[in-house]
Coordinates of C-alpha atoms in Angstrom, one line a residue:
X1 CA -45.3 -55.3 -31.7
X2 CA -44.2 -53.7 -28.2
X3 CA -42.1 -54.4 -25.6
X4 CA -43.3 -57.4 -24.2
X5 CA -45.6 -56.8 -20.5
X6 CA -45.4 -60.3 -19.4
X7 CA -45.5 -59.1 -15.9
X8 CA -49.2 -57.4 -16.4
X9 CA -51.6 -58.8 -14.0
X10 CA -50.0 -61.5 -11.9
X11 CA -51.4 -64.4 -10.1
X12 CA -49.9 -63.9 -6.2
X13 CA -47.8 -66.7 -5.6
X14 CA -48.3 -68.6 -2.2
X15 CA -44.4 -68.4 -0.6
X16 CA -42.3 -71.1 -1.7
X17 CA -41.8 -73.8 1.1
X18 CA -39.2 -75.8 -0.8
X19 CA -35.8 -75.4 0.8
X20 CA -33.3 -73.5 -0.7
X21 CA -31.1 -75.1 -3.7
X22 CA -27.7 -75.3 -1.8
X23 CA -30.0 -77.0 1.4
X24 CA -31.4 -79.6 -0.7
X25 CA -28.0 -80.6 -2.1
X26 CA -26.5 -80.2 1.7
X27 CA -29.0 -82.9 2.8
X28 CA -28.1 -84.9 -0.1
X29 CA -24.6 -85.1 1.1
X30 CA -25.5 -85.8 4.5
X31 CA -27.3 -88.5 3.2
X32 CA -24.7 -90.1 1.0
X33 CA -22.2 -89.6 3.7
X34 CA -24.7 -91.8 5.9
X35 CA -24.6 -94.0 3.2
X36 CA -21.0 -94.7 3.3
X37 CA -21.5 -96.3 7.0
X38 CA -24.5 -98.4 6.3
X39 CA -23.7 -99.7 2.6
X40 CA -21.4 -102.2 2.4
X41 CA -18.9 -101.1 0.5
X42 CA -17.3 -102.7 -2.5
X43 CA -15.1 -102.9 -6.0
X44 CA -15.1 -104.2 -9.2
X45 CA -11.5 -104.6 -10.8
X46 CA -10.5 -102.8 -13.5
X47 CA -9.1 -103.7 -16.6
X48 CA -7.1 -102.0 -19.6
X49 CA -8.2 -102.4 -22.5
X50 CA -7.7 -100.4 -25.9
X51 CA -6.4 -97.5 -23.9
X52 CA -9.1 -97.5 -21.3
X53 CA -9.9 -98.6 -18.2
X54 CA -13.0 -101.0 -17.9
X55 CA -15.0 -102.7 -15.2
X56 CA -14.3 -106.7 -15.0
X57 CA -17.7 -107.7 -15.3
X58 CA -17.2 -110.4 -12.7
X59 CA -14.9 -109.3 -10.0
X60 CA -17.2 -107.9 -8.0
X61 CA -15.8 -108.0 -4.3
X62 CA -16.9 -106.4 -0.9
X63 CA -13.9 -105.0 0.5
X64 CA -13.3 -102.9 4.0
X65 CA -16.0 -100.4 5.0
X66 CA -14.6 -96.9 4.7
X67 CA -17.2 -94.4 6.3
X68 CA -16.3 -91.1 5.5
X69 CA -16.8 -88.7 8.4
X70 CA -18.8 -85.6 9.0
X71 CA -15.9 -83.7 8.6
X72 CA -14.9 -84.8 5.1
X73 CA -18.4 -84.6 4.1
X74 CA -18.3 -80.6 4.4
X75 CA -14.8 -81.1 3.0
X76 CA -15.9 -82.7 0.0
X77 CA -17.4 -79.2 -1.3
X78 CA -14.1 -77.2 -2.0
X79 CA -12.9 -80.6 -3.2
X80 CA -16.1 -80.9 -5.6
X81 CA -14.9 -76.9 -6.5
X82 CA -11.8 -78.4 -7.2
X83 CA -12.9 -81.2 -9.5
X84 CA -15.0 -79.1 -10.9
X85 CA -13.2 -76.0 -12.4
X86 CA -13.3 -76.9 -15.8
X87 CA -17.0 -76.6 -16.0
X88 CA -17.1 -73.7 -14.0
X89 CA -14.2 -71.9 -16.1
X90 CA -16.4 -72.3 -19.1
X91 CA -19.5 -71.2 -17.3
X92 CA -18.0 -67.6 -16.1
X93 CA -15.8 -67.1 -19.5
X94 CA -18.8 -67.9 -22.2
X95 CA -21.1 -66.0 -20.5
X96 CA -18.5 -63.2 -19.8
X97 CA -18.0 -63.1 -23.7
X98 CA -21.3 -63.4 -24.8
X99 CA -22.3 -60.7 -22.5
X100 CA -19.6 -58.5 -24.0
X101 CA -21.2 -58.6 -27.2
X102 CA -25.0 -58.3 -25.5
X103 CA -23.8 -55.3 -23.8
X104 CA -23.0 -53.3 -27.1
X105 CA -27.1 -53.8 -28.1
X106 CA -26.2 -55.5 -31.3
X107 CA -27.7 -58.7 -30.9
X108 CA -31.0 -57.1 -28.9
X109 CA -31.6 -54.8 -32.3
X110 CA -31.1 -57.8 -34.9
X111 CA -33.6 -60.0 -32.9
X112 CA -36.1 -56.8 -32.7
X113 CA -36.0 -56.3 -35.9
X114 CA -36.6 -60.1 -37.5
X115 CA -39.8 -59.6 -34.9
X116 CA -40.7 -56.3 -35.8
X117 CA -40.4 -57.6 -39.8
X118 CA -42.0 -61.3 -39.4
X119 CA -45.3 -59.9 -38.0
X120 CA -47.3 -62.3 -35.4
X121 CA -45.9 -65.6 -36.4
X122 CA -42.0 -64.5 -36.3
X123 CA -41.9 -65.1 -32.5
X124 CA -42.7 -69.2 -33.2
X125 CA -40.4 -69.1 -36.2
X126 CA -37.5 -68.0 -34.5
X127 CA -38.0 -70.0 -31.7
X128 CA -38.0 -73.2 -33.2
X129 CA -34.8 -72.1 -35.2
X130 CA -33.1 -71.2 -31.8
X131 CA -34.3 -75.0 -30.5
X132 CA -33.5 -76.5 -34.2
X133 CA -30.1 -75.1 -33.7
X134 CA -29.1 -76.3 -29.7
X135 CA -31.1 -79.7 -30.9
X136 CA -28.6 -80.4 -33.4
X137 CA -25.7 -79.6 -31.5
X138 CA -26.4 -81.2 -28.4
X139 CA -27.9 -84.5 -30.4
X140 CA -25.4 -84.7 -32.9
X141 CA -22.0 -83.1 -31.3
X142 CA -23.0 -83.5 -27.4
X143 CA -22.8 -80.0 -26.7
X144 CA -24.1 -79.0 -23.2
X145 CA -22.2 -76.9 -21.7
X146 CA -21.5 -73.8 -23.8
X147 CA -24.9 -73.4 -25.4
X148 CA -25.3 -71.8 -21.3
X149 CA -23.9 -68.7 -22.9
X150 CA -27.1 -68.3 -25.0
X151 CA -29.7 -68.4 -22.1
X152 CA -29.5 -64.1 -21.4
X153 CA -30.2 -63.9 -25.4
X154 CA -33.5 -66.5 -25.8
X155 CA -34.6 -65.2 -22.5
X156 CA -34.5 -61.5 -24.1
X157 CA -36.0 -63.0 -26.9
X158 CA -39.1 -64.7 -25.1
X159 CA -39.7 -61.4 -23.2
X160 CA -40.0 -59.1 -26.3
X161 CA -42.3 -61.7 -27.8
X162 CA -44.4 -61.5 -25.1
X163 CA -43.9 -65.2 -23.4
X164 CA -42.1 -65.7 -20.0
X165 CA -38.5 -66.2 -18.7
X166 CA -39.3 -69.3 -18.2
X167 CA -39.6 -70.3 -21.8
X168 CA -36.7 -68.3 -22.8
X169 CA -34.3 -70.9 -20.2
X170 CA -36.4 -73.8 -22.1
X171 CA -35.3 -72.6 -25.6
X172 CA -32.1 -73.1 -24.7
X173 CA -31.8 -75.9 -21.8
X174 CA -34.5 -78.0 -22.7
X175 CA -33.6 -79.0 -26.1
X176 CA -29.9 -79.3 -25.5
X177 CA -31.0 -81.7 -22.5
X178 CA -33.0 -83.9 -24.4
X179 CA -30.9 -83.8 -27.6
X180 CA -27.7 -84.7 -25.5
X181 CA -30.0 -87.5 -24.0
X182 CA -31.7 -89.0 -27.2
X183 CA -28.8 -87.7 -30.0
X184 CA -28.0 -90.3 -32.6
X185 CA -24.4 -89.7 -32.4
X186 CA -23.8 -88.1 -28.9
X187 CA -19.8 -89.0 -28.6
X188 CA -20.3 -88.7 -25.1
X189 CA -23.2 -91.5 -24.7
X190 CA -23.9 -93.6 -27.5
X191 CA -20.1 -93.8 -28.9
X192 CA -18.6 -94.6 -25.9
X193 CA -20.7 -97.3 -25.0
X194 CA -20.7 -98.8 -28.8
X195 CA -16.6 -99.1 -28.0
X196 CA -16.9 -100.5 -25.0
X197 CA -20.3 -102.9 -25.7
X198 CA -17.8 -103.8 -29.2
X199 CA -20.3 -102.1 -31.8
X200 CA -19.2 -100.7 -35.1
X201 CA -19.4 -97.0 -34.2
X202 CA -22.7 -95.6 -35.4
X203 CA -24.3 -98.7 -35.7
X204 CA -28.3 -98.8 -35.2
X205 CA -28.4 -95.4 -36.8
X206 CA -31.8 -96.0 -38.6
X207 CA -33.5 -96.4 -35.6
X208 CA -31.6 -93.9 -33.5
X209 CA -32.7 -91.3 -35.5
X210 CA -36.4 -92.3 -35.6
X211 CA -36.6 -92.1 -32.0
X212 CA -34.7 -88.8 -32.2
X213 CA -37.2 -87.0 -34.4
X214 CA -40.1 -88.7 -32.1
X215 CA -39.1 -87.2 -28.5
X216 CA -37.8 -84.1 -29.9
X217 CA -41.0 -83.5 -31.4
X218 CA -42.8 -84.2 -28.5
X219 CA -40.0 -81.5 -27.0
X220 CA -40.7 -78.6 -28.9
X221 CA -44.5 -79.2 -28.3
X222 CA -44.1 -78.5 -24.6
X223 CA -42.2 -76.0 -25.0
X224 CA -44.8 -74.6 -27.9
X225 CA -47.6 -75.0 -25.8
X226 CA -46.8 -73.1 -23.0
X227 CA -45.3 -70.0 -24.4
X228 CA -48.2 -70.2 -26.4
X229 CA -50.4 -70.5 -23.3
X230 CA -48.6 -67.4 -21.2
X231 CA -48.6 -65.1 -24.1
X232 CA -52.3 -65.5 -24.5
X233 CA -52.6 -65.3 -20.4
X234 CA -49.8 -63.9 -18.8
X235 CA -51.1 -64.7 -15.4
X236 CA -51.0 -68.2 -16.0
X237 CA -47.0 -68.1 -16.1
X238 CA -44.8 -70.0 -13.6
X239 CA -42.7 -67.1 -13.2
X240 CA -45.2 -64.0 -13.5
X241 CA -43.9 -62.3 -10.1
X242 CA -40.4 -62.2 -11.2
X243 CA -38.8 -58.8 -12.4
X244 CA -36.8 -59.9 -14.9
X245 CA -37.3 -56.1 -16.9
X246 CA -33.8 -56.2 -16.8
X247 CA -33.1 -58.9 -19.5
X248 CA -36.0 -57.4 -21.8
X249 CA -35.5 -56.2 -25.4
X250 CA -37.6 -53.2 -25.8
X251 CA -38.5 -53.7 -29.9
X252 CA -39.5 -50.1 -30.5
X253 CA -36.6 -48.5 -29.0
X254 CA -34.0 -51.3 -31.1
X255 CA -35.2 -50.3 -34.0
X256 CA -35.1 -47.1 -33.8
X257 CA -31.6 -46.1 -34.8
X258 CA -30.2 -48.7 -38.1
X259 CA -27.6 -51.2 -36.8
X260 CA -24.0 -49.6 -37.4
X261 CA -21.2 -51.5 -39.1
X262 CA -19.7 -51.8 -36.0
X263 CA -22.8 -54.0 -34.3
X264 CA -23.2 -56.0 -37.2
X265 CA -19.1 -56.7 -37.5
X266 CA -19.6 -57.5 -33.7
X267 CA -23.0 -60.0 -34.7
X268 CA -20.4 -61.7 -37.2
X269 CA -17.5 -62.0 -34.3
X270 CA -19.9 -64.0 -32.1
X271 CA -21.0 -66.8 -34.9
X272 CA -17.8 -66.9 -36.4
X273 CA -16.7 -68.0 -32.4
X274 CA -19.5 -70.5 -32.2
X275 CA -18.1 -71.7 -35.0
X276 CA -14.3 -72.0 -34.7
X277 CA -15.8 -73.8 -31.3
X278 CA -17.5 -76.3 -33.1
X279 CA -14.8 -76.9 -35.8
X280 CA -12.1 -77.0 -32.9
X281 CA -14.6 -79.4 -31.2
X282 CA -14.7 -81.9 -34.1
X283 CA -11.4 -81.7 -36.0
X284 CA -9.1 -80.7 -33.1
X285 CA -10.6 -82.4 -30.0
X286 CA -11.2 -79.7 -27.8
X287 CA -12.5 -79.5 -24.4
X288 CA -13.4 -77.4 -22.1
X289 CA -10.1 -75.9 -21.4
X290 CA -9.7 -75.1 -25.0
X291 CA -12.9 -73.8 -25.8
X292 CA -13.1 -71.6 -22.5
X293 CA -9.9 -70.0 -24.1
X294 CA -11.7 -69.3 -27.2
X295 CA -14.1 -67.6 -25.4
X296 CA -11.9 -65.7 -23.7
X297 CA -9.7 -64.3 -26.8
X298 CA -13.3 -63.5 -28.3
X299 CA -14.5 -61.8 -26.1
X300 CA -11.7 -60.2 -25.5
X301 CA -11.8 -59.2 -29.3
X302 CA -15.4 -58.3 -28.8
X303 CA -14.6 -55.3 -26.2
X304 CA -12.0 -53.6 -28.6
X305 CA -14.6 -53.9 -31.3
X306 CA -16.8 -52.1 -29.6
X307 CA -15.1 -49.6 -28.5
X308 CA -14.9 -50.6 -24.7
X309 CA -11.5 -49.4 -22.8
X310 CA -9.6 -52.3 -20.6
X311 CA -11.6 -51.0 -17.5
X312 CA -14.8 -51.8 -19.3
X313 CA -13.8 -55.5 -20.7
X314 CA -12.9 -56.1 -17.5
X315 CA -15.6 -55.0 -15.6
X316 CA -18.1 -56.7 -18.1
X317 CA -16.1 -59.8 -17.5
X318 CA -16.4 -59.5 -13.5
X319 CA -20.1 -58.3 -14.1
X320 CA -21.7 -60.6 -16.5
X321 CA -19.5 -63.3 -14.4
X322 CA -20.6 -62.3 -11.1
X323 CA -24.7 -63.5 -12.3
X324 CA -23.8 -67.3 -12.6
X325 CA -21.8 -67.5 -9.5
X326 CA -25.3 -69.4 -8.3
X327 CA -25.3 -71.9 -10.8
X328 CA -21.6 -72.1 -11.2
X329 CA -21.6 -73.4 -7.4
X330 CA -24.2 -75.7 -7.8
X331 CA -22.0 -77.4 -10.3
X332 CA -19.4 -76.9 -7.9
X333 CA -21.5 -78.0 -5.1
X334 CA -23.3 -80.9 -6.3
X335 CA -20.0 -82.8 -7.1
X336 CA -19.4 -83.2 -3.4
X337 CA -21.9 -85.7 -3.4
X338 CA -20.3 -88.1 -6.4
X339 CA -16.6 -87.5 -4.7
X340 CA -18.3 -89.0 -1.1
X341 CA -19.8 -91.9 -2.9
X342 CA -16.5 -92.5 -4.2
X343 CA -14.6 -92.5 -0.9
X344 CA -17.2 -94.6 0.7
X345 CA -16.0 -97.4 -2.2
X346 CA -20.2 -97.8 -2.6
X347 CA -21.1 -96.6 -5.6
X348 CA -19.7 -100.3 -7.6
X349 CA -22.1 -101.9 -4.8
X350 CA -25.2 -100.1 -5.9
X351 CA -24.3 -100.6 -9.5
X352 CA -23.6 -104.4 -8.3
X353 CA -27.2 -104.7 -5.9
X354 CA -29.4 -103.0 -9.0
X355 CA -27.7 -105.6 -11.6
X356 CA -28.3 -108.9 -9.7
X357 CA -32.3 -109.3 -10.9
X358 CA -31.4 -108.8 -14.6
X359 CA -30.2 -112.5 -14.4
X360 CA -34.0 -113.8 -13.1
X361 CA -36.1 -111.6 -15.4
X362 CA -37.6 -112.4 -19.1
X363 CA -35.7 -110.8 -21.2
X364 CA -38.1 -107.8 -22.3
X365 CA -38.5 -107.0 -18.4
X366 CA -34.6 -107.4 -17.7
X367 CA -34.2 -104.7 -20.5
X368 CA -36.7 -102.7 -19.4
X369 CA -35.3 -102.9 -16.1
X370 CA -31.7 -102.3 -17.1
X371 CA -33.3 -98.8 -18.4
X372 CA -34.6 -97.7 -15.1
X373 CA -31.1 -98.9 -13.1
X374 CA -29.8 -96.2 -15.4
X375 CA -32.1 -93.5 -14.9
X376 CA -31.6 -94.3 -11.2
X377 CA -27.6 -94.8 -11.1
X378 CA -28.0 -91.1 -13.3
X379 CA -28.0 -89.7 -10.0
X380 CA -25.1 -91.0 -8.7
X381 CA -23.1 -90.4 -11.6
X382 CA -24.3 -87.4 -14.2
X383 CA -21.6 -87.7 -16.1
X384 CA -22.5 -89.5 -19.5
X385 CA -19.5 -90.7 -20.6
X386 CA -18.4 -91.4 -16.8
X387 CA -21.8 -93.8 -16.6
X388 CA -20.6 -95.6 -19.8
X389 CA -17.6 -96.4 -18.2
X390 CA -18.7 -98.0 -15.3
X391 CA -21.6 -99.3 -16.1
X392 CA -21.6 -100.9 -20.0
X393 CA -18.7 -103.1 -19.1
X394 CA -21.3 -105.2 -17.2
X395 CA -24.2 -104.6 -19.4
X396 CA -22.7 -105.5 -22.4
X397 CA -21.6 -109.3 -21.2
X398 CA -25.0 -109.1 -19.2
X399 CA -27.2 -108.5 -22.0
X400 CA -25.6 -111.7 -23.8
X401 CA -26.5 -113.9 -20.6
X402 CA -29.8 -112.2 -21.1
X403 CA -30.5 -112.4 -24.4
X404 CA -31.0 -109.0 -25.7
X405 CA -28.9 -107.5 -28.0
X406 CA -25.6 -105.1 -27.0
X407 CA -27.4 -102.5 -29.2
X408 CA -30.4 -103.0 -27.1
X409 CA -27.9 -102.8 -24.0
X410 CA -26.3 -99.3 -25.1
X411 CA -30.1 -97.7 -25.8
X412 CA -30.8 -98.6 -22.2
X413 CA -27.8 -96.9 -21.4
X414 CA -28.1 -93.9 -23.2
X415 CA -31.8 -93.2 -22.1
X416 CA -30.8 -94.1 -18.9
X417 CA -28.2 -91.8 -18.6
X418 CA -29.4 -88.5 -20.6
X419 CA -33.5 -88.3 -19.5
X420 CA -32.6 -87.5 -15.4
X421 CA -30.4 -84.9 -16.3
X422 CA -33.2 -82.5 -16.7
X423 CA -34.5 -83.2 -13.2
X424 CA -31.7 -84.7 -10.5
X425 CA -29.9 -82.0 -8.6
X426 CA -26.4 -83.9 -9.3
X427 CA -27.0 -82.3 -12.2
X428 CA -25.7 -79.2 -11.5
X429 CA -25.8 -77.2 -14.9
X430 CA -29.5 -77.3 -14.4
X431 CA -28.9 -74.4 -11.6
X432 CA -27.0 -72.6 -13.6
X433 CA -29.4 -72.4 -16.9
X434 CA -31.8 -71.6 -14.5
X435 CA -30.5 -69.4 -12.7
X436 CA -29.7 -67.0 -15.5
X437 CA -33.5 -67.0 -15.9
X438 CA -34.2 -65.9 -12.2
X439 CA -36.7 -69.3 -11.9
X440 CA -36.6 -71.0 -9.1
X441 CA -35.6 -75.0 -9.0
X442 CA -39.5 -75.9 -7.6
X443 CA -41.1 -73.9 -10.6
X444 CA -38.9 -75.4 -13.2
X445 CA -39.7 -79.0 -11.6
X446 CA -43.2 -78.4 -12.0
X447 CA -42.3 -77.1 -15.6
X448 CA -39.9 -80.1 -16.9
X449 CA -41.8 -83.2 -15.5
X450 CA -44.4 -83.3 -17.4
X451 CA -42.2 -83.9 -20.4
X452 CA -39.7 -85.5 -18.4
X453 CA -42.4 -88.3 -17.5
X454 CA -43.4 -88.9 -21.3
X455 CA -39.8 -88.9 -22.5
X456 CA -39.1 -91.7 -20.2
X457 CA -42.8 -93.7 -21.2
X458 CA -41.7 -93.2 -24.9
X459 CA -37.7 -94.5 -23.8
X460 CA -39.2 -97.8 -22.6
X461 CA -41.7 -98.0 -25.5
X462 CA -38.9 -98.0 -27.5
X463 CA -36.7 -100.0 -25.6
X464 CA -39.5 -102.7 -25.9
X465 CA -39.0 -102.5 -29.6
X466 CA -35.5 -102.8 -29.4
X467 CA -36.1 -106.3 -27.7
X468 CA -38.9 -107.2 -30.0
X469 CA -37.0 -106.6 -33.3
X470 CA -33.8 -108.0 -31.7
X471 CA -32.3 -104.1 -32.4
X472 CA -28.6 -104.8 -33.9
X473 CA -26.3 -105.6 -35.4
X474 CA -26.1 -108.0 -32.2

């Protein structure tokens, strides 16, 4: 096997006419600050309860129109950078400390040589361990953010095995996407929303996990079917006139020269990270702040291992930060648009307006229509925990008037909340997986919807169910 030629023979691409990234989320806050002057705007009251604040269900009141003004709605970006530094602190340190150990070549040579051992079929076996591995951590743990760090490695990965870019970003984003939006446990999604809705925590497991297995099945599939489709015709790729000969792994060259102890000491360094990340995750209730830190000490660590002076660590850092400054803004960026919403006082209208017909519905439409308010109010606000928040207060007591279970309630939720993410640019990690890919946002749309569009037939399949079997405990 050779260093992978995935460029050979093109198809010309017709020049894109869809507008750049940052104009399509400028218009979007244009239009949401035109929102705030023709949507009356309104509140629900919130309530304290067990420590958190919750939505009174039925306090719904219109309240004085505040429109904000152009001004503010250019304003609202270095406020959104603001709001947003958390996300974009990980973003620049993990992929700074990653690329510190990437630089040495360590990680390049181990992968070369598991495909230069396994023969044809290694390629497909290590890629559905790569997606086995950000499946369970994004199902399971709700990890999102920090498996960005991996996307320079699969996409090296896809490139020496002869697939595309493309499929090296979907290794890593599209499995973490759809785990975070279907994952049994998610304590971002489904936990939240069993506190609020009054569910024993973990409750409707069975079930949960069934579905799981279903949709990520149908996941890696897609993502199967492609690679397989470019590697047999590399011409047929989305992303065939991209250089991306940077990010290959030549095999021949890696495994040339055995890996020292130094590159396999640094191989160690890097798991042993992810994994004091995941541990500090689950028994000490880190963030993002304190998981950016970790990256930071390791890679850190990382440079003195191999060898690098300060001037090199640093200039790694700057270097391997400097290519997700796109998608870091986009993060940035795309926050504007929740933070005018919020100052208009119109987002708890829309959540109000898209409730009212649940009342008049039967009940397997009302449920089925409670799932599409939440891929729709997705857009407004991405964050999954920040959705359960807002909006299971009022779909919990709603689904009782109803008569569909609160289990039922928090599935609709959860599906609601996790399938858009792969699509809506609120979304702004999306740019920055992406990006790291060098694909475009209209290639990877006509990529994702495909599977995007089954995921959410097979959600309201199985929402139906829910209402059928009276999903529970109640």
């Amino acid at each position: 096997m050779t260093k992978s030629s995935v460029n050979v023979n093109p198809r010309p691409k017709k020049k894109s006419n869809v507008p750049h990234v940052f104009t399509i989320i400028l218009i979007i806050i244009i239009a949401a600050g035109i929102m705030t002057y023709v949507v009356p705007a309104g509140k629900y009251e919130r309530v304290e309860v067990g420590g958190r604040k919750l939505i009174d269900p039925e306090s719904f009141h219109y309240v004085e129109q505040a429109p904000v003004n152009p001004f503010n709605w250019i304003k609202a970006i270095p406020e959104g950078m603001a709001g947003s530094i958390s996300i974009m602190a990980i973003i620049f340190a993990s992929i700074g400390a990653v690329g510190m150990y990437t630089s040495t070549g360590a990680f390049q040579k181990a992968i070369a040589r598991l495909l230069k051992k396994g023969g044809d079929k290694s390629p497909l076996v290590l890629m559905i361990l790569f997606m086995t591995f950000f499946t369970i951590r994004g199902g399971f743990e709700g990890a999102i953010d920090s498996h960005l760090a991996f996307v320079p490695l699969t996409v090296g990965f896809a490139l020496a095995a002869g697939y595309d870019a493309l499929t090296g970003v979907a290794i890593t984003m599209v499995p973490t996407f759809v785990a975070f939006a279907v994952g049994p446990t998610n304590p971002y999604t489904v936990l939240i929303a069993q506190e609020i809705a009054g569910l024993p925590p973990f409750s409707g497991l069975s079930m949960r996990i069934i579905v799981f297995v279903i949709i990520m099945a149908l996941t890696y599939y897609h993502i199967i079917k492609y690679a397989i489709k470019v590697k047999k015709d590399p011409s047929l790729s989305l992303v065939s006139d991209i250089d991306n000969s940077d990010l290959v792994i030549d095999i021949e060259e890696s495994t040339k020269e055995p890996m020292t102890s130094r590159e396999k000491a640094l191989i160690f360094m890097l798991f042993a990270t992810i994994v004091v990340i995941i541990i500090g995750a689950l028994k000490w209730k880190w963030y993002l702040n304190e998981m950016t830190t970790a990256f930071i000490i390791s890679g850190i660590l990382g440079g003195i291992v191999a060898g690098y002076d300060n001037h090199k660590i640093a200039s790694v850092f700057v270097e391997k930060g400097a290519s997700v400054y796109f998608g870091a803004m986009c993060v940035a960026i795309a926050r504007a648009i929740q933070i005018i919403l919020e100052k208009g006082n119109i987002i708890d209208t829309v959540i109000y307006g898209l409730s009212i017909p649940l009342r008049a519905l039967p009940t397997t439409v009302s449920a089925l229509f409670m799932y599409i308010t939440q891929l729709l109010i997705n857009f407004f606000i991405p964050s999954g925990s920040g959705q359960a928040m807002v909006t299971m207060p009022i779909l919990a007591p709603l689904s009782d008037v109803i008569g569909i279970t609160r289990q039922t309630a928090v599935m609709a939720f959860q599906f609601g909340d996790g399938i858009t993410n792969l699509i809506f640019p609120t979304m702004g990690l999306i740019f920055a997986y992406i990006g790291l890919g060098k694909v475009s946002y209209d290639r990877y749309l006509k990529y994702i919807f495909p599977l995007v569009w089954k995921i959410i037939a097979l959600g309201a399949v199985f929402v139906v169910i829910a209402v059928i079997t009276k999903y529970g405990p109640f």
